[in-house]
mmCIF file of C-alpha atoms in Angstrom:
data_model
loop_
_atom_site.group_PDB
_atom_site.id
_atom_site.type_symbol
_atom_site.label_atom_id
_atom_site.label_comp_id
_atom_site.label_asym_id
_atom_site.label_seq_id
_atom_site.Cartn_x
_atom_site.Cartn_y
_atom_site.Cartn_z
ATOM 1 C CA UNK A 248 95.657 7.529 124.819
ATOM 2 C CA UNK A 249 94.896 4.651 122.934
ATOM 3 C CA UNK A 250 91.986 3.012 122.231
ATOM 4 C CA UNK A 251 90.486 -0.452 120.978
ATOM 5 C CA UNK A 252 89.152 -0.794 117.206
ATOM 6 C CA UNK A 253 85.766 -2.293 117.387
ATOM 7 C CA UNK A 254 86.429 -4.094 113.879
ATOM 8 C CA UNK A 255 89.593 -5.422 114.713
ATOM 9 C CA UNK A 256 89.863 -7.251 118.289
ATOM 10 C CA UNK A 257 93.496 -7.142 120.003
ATOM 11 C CA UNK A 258 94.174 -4.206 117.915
ATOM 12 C CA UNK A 259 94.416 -0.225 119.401
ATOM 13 C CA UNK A 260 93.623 3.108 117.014
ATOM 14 C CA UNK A 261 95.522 5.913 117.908
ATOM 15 C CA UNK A 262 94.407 8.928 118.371
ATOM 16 C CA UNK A 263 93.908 11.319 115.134
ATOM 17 C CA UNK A 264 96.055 14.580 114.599
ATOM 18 C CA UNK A 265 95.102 17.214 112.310
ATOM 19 C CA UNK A 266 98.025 18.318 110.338
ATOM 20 C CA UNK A 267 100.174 21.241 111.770
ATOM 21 C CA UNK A 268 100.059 22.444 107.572
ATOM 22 C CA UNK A 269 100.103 20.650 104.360
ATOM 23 C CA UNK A 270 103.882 19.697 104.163
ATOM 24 C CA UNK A 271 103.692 17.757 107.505
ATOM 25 C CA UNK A 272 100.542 15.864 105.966
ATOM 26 C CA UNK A 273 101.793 12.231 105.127
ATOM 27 C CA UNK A 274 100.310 9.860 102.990
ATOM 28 C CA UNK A 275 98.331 8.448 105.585
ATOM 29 C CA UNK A 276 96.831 11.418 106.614
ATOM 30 C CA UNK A 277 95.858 12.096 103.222
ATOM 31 C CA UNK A 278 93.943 8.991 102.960
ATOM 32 C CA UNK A 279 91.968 9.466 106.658
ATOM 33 C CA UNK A 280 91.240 12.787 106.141
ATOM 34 C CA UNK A 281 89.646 11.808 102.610
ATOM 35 C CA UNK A 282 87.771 8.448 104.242
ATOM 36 C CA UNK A 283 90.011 6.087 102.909
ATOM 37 C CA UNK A 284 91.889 3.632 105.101
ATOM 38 C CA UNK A 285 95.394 2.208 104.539
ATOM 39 C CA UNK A 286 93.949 -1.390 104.169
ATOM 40 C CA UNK A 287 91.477 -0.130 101.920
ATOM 41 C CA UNK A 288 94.088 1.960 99.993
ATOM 42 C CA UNK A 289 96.587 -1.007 99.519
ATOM 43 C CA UNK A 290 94.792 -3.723 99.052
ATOM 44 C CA UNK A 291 91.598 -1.799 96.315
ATOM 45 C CA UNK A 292 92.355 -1.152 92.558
ATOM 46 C CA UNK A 293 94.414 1.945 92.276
ATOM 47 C CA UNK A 294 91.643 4.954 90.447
ATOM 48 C CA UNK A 295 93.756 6.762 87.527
ATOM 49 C CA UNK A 296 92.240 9.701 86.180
ATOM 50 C CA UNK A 297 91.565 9.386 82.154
ATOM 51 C CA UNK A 298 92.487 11.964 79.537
ATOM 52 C CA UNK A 299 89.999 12.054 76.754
ATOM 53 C CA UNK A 300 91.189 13.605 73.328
ATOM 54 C CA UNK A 301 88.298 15.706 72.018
ATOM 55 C CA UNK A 302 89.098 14.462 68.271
ATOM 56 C CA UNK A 303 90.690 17.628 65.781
ATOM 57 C CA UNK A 304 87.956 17.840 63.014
ATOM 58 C CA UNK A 305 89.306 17.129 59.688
ATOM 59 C CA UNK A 306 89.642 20.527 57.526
ATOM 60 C CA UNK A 307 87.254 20.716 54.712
ATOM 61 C CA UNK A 308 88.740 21.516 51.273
ATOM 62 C CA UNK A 309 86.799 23.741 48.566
ATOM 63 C CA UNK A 310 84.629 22.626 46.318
ATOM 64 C CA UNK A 311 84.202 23.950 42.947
ATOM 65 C CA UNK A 312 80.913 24.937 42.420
ATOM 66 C CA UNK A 313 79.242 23.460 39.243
ATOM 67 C CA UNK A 314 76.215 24.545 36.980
ATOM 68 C CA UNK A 315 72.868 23.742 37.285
ATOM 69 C CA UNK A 316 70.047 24.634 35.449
ATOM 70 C CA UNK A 317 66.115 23.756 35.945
ATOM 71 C CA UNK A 318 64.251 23.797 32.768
ATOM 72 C CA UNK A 319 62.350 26.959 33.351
ATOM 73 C CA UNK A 320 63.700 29.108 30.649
ATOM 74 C CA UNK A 321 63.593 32.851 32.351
ATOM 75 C CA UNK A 322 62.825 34.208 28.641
ATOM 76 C CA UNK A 323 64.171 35.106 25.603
ATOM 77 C CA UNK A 324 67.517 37.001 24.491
ATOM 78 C CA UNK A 325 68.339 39.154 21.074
ATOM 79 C CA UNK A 326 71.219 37.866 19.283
ATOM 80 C CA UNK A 327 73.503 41.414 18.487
ATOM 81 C CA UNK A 328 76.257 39.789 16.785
ATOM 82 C CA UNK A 329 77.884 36.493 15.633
ATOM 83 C CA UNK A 330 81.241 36.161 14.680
ATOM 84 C CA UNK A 331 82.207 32.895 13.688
ATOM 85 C CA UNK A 332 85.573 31.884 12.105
ATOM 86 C CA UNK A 333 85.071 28.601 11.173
ATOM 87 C CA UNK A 334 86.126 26.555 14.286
ATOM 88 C CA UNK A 335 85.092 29.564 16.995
ATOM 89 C CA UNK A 336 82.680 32.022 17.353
ATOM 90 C CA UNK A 337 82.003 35.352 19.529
ATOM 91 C CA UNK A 338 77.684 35.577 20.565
ATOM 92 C CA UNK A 339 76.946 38.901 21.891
ATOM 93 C CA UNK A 340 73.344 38.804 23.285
ATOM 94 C CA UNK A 341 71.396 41.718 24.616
ATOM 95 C CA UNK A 342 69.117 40.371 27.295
ATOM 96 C CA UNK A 343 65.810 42.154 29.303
ATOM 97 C CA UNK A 344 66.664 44.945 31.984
ATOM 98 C CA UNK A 345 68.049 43.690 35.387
ATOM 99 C CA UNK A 346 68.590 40.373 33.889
ATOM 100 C CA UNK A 347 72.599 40.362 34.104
ATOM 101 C CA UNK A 348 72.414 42.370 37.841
ATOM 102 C CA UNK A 349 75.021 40.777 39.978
ATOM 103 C CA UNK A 350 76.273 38.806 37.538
ATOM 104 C CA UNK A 351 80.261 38.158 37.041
ATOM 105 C CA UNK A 352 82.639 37.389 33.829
ATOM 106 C CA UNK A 353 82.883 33.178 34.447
ATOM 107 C CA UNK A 354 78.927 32.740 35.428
ATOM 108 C CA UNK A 355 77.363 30.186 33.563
ATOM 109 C CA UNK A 356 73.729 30.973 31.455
ATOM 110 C CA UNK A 357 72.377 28.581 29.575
ATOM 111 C CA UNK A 358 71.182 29.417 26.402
ATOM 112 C CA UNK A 359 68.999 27.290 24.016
ATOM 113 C CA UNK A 360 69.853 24.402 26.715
ATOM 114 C CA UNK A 361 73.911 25.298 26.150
ATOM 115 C CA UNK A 362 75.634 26.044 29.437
ATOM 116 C CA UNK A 363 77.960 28.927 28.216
ATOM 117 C CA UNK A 364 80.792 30.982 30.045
ATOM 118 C CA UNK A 365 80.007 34.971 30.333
ATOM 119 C CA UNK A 366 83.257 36.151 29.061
ATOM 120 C CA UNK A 367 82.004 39.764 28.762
ATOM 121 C CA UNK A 368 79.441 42.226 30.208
ATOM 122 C CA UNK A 369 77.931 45.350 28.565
ATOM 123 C CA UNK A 370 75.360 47.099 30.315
ATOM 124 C CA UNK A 371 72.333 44.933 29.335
ATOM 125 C CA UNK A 372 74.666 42.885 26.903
ATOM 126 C CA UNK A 373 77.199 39.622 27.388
ATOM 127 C CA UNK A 374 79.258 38.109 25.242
ATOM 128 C CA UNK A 375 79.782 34.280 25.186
ATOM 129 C CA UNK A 376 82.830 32.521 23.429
ATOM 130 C CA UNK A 377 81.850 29.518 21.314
ATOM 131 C CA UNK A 378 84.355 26.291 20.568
ATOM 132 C CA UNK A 379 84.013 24.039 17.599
ATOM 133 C CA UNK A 380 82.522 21.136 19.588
ATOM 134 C CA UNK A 381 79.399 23.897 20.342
ATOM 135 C CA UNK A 382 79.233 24.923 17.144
ATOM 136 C CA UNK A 383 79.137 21.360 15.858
ATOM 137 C CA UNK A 384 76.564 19.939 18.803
ATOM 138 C CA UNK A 385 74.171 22.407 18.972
ATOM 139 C CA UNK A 386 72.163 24.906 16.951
ATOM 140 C CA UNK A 387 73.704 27.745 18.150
ATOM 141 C CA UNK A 388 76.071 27.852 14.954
ATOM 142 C CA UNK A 389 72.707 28.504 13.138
ATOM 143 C CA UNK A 390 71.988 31.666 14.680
ATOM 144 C CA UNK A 391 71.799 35.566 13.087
ATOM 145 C CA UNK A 392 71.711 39.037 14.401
ATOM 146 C CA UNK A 393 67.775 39.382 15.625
ATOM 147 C CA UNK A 394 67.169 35.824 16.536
ATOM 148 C CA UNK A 395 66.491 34.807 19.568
ATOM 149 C CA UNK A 396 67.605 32.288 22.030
ATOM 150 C CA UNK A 397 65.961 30.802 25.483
ATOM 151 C CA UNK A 398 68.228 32.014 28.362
ATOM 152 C CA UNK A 399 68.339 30.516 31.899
ATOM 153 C CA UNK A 400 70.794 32.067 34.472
ATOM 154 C CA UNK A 401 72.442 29.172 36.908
ATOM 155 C CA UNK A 402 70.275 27.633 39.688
ATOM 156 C CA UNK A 403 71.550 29.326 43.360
ATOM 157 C CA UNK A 404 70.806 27.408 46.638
ATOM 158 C CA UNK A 405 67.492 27.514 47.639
ATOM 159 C CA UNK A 406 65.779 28.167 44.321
ATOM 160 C CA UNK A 407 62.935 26.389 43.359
ATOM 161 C CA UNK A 408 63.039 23.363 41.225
ATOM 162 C CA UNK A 409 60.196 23.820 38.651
ATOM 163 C CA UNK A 410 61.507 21.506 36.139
ATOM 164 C CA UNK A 411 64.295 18.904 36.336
ATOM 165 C CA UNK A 412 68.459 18.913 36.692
ATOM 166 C CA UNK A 413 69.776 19.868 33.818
ATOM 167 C CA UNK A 414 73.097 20.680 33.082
ATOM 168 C CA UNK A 415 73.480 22.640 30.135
ATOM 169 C CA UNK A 416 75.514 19.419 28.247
ATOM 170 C CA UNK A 417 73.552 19.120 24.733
ATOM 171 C CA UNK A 418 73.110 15.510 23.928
ATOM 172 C CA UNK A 419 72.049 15.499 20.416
ATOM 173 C CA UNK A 420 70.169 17.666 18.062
ATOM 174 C CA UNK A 421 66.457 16.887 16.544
ATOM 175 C CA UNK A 422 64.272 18.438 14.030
ATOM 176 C CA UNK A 423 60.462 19.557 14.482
ATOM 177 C CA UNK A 424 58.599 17.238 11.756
ATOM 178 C CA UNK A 425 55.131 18.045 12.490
ATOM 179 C CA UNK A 426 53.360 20.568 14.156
ATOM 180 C CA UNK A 427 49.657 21.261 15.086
ATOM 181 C CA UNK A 428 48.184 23.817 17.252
ATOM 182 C CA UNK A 429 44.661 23.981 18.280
ATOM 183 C CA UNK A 430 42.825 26.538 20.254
ATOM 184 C CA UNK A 431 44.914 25.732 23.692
ATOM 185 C CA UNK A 432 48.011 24.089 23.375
ATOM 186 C CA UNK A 433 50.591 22.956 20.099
ATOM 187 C CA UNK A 434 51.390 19.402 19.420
ATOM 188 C CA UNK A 435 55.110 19.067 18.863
ATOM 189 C CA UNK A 436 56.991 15.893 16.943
ATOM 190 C CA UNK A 437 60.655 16.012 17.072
ATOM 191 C CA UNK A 438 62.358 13.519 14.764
ATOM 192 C CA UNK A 439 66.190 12.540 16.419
ATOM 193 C CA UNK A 440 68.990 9.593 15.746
ATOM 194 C CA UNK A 441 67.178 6.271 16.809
ATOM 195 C CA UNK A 442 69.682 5.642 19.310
ATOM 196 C CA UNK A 443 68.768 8.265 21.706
ATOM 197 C CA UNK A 444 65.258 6.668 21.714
ATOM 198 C CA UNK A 445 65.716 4.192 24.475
ATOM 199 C CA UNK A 446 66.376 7.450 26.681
ATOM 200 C CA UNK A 447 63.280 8.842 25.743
ATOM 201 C CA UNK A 448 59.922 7.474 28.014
ATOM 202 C CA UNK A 449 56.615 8.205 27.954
ATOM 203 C CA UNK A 450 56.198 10.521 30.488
ATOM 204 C CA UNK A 451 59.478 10.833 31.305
ATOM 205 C CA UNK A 452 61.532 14.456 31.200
ATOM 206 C CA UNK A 453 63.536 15.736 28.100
ATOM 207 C CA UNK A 454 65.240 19.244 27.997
ATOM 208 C CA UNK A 455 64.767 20.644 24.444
ATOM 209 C CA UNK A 456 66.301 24.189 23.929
ATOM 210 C CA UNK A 457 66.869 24.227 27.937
ATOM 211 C CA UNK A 458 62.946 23.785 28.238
ATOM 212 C CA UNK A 459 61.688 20.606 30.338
ATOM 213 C CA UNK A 460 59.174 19.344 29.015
ATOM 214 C CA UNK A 461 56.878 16.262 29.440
ATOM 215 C CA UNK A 462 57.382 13.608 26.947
ATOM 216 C CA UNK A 463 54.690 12.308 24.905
ATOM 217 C CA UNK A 464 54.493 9.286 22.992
ATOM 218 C CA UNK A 465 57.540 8.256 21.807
ATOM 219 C CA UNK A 466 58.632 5.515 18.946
ATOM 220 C CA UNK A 467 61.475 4.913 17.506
ATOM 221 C CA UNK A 468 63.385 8.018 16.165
ATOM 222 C CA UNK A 469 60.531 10.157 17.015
ATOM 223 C CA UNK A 470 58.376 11.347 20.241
ATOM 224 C CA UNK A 471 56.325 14.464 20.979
ATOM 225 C CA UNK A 472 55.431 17.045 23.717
ATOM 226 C CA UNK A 473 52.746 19.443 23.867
ATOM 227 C CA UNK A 474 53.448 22.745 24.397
ATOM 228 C CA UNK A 475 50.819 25.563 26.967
ATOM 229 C CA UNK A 476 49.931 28.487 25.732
ATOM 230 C CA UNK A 477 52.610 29.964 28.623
ATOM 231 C CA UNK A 478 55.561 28.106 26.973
ATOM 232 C CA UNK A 479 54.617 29.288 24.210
ATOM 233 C CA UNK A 480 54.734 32.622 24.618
ATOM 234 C CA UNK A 481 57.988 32.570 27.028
ATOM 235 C CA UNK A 482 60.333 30.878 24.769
ATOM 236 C CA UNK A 483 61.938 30.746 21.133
ATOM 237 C CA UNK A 484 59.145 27.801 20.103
ATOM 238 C CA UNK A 485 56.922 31.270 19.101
ATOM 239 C CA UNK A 486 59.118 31.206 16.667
ATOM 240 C CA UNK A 487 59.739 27.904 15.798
ATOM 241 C CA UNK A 488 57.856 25.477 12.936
ATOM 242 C CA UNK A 489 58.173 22.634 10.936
ATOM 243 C CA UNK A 490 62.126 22.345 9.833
ATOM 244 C CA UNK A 491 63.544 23.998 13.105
ATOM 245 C CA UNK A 492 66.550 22.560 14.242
ATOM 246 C CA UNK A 493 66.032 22.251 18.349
ATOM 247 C CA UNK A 494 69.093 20.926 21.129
ATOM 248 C CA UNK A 495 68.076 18.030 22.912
ATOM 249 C CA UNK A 496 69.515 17.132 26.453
ATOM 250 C CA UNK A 497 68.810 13.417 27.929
ATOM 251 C CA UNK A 498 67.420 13.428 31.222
ATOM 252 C CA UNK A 499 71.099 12.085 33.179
ATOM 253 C CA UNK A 500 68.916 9.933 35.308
ATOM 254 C CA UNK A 501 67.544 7.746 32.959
ATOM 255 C CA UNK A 502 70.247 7.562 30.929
ATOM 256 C CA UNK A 503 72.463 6.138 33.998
ATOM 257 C CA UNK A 504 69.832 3.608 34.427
ATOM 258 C CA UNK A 505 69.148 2.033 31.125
ATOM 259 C CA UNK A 506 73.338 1.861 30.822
ATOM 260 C CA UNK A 507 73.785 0.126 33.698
ATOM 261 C CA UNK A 508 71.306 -2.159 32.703
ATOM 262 C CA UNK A 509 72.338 -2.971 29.570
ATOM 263 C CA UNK A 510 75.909 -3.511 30.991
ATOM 264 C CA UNK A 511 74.872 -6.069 33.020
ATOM 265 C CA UNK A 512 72.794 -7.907 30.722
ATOM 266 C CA UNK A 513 75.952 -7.775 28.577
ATOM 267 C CA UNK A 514 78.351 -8.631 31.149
ATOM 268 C CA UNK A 515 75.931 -11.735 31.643
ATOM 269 C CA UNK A 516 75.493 -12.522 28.435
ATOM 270 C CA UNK A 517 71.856 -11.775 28.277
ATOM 271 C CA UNK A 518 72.357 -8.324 25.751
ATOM 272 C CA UNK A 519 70.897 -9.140 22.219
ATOM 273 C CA UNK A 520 71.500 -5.873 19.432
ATOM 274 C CA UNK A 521 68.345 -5.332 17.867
ATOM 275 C CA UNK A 522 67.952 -6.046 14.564
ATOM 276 C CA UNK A 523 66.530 -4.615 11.510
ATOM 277 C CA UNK A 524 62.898 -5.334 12.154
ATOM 278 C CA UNK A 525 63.440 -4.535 15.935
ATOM 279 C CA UNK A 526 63.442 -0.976 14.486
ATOM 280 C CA UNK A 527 60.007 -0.889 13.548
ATOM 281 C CA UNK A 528 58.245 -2.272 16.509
ATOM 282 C CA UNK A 529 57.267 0.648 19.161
ATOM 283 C CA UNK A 530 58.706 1.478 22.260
ATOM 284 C CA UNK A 531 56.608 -0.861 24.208
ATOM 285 C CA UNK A 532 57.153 -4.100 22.357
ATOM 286 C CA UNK A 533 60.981 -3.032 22.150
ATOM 287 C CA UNK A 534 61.424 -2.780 25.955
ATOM 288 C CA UNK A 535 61.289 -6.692 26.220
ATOM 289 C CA UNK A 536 62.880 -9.570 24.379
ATOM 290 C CA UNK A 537 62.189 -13.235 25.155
ATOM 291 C CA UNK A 538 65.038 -14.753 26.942
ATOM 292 C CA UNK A 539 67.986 -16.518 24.767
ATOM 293 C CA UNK A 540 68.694 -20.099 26.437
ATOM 294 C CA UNK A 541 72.725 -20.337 26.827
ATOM 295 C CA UNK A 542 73.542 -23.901 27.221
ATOM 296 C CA UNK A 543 75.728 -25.194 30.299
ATOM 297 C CA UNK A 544 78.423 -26.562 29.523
ATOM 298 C CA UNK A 545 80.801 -29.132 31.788
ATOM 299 C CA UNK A 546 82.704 -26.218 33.491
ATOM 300 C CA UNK A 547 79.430 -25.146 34.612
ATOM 301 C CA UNK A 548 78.596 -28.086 36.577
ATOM 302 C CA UNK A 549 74.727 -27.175 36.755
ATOM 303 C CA UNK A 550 71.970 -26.442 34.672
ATOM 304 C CA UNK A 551 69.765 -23.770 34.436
ATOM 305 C CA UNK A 552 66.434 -24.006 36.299
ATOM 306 C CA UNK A 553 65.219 -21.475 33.596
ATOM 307 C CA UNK A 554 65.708 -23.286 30.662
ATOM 308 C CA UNK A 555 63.041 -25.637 31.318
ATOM 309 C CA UNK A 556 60.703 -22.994 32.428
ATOM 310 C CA UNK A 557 60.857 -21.555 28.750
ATOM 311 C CA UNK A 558 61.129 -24.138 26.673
ATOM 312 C CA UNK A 559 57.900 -24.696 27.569
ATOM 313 C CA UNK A 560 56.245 -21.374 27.186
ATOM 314 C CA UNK A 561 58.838 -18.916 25.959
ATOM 315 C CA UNK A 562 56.607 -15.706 26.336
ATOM 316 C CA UNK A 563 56.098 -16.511 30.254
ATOM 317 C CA UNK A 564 56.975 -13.331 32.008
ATOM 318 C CA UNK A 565 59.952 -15.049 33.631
ATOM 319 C CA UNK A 566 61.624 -15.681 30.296
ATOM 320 C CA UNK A 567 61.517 -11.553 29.517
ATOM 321 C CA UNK A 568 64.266 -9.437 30.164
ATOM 322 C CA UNK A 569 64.734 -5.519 29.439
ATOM 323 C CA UNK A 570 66.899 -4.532 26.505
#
């Protein structure tokens, strides 16, 4: 029978009856026997389910591993043979036991500060193929059968860094003007092409013969490192005096920095060239200049707060800028 809905006056329910099986249950049904009345089901926001795509991750190409070298020179390797032709050359070194295990024909070992290609293996021995631009950049061109060389096999992941990044790239070469050794270290001054000075800061790193070393004082054209009794006795600088011809790799770092820098004084037309008698002054007094005053002109529309400033007292720290 029927009976009267409390919520609704003047209107009857009537009485609920469970399905016979699920292809007699009608949409109705469906909704009372999940709580959810036809009024409620019309008239309320119909619920969609949403699909979310778990996003495809991208495929990561290869990439090809590149050389890297620390400045800790692992020791010292015999040269066997040299065979140069004039614009190529073939270096066979022989280098201390278990040194080459593991290693492959295309590993890199640097070698005074050269990154070089293995192109052979021999027991205890590899071979290295030389092109004109090595021969002409570095010392290695200089070498004979029983000299030695400083060897460094690549970084791998997770190996210490001693020293600095180096990459094996010589910059330039530089000769070993004075030397002076007293009871616990050596004094050594390197005389290079004054351009490569600006790279070269007190305290700052240089790689010289794949060694990192500690710079000095520095001055135009010249700076110095001193050298532990440990170095010593590890690399080719046992060897080495007054007249030596040494390879000399920039630290990257620095020299990113001081180009940018002088790019953008350029590109604002703050660069000045140093002339003759900036040559002479020392790497301190070089690393400012006073500032040039460029007159505005009507395009300009302003002028320069600056100018002012150092008119009156040129050597005001305001009116500096780095060369």
């Amino acid at each position: 029978h029927q009976t009267a809905d409390p919520r609704y006056p003047g209107h009857t329910l009537s009485p609920r009856r469970p399905p016979s099986s699920r292809k007699d249950m009608s949409a109705a049904s469906v909704r009372s026997a999940t709580g959810l009345s036809a009024r409620a089901t019309v008239s309320g926001p119909r619920l969609r389910s949403r699909v979310v795509q778990t996003p495809t991750r991208r495929s990561r190409r290869a990439i090809n591993p590149v050389a890297l070298f620390t400045g800790l020179v692992q020791g010292t390797a015999e040269v066997v043979s040299f065979a140069n032709v004039g614009d190529f050359a073939r270096l066979k070194l022989r280098f201390p036991p278990n040194t080459l295990d593991g290693i492959l024909i295309g590993a890199s070992v640097a070698c005074n500060g050269t990154c070089l290609t293995v192109v052979e293996t021999d027991g205890d021995c590899a071979c290295f193929d030389l092109i004109v631009e090595t021969l002409r950049a570095t010392n290695l061109g200089e070498l004979e059968p029983g000299g030695l060389v400083n060897y460094e096999r690549s970084a791998r992941v997770g190996d210490e860094i001693g020293g600095h990044n180096v990459s094996g790239h010589v910059s330039t070469k530089a000769t070993i003007a004075e030397q002076e050794d007293t009871d616990n270290n050596r004094k050594v001054v390197f005389e290079l092409d004054p351009k490569w000075s600006k790279y070269i800061l007190p305290k700052g790193f240089v790689a010289v013969d794949g060694c990192s070393l500690t710079v000095g004082e520095t001055s135009p054209g010249r700076f110095n490192v001193w050298l532990i009794p440990e170095t010593i006795r590890q690399t080719v600088f046992k060897n080495k005096g007054v007249g030596s011809t040494v390879n000399i790799e920039i630290e990257s770092q620095t020299q990113t920095i001081v180009d940018t820098i002088e790019r953008v004084l350029d590109e604002r037309g703050l660069g000045a060239k140093p002339s003759r008698a900036d040559t002479s002054e020392s790497s301190s007094n070089a690393a400012s200049k006073i500032y040039q005053k460029k007159p505005a002109t009507v395009s300009d529309g302003y002028e320069d707060p600056m100018d002012a400033l150092c008119d009156e007292d040129p050597s005001a720290d305001e009116c500096k800028v780095f060369d």
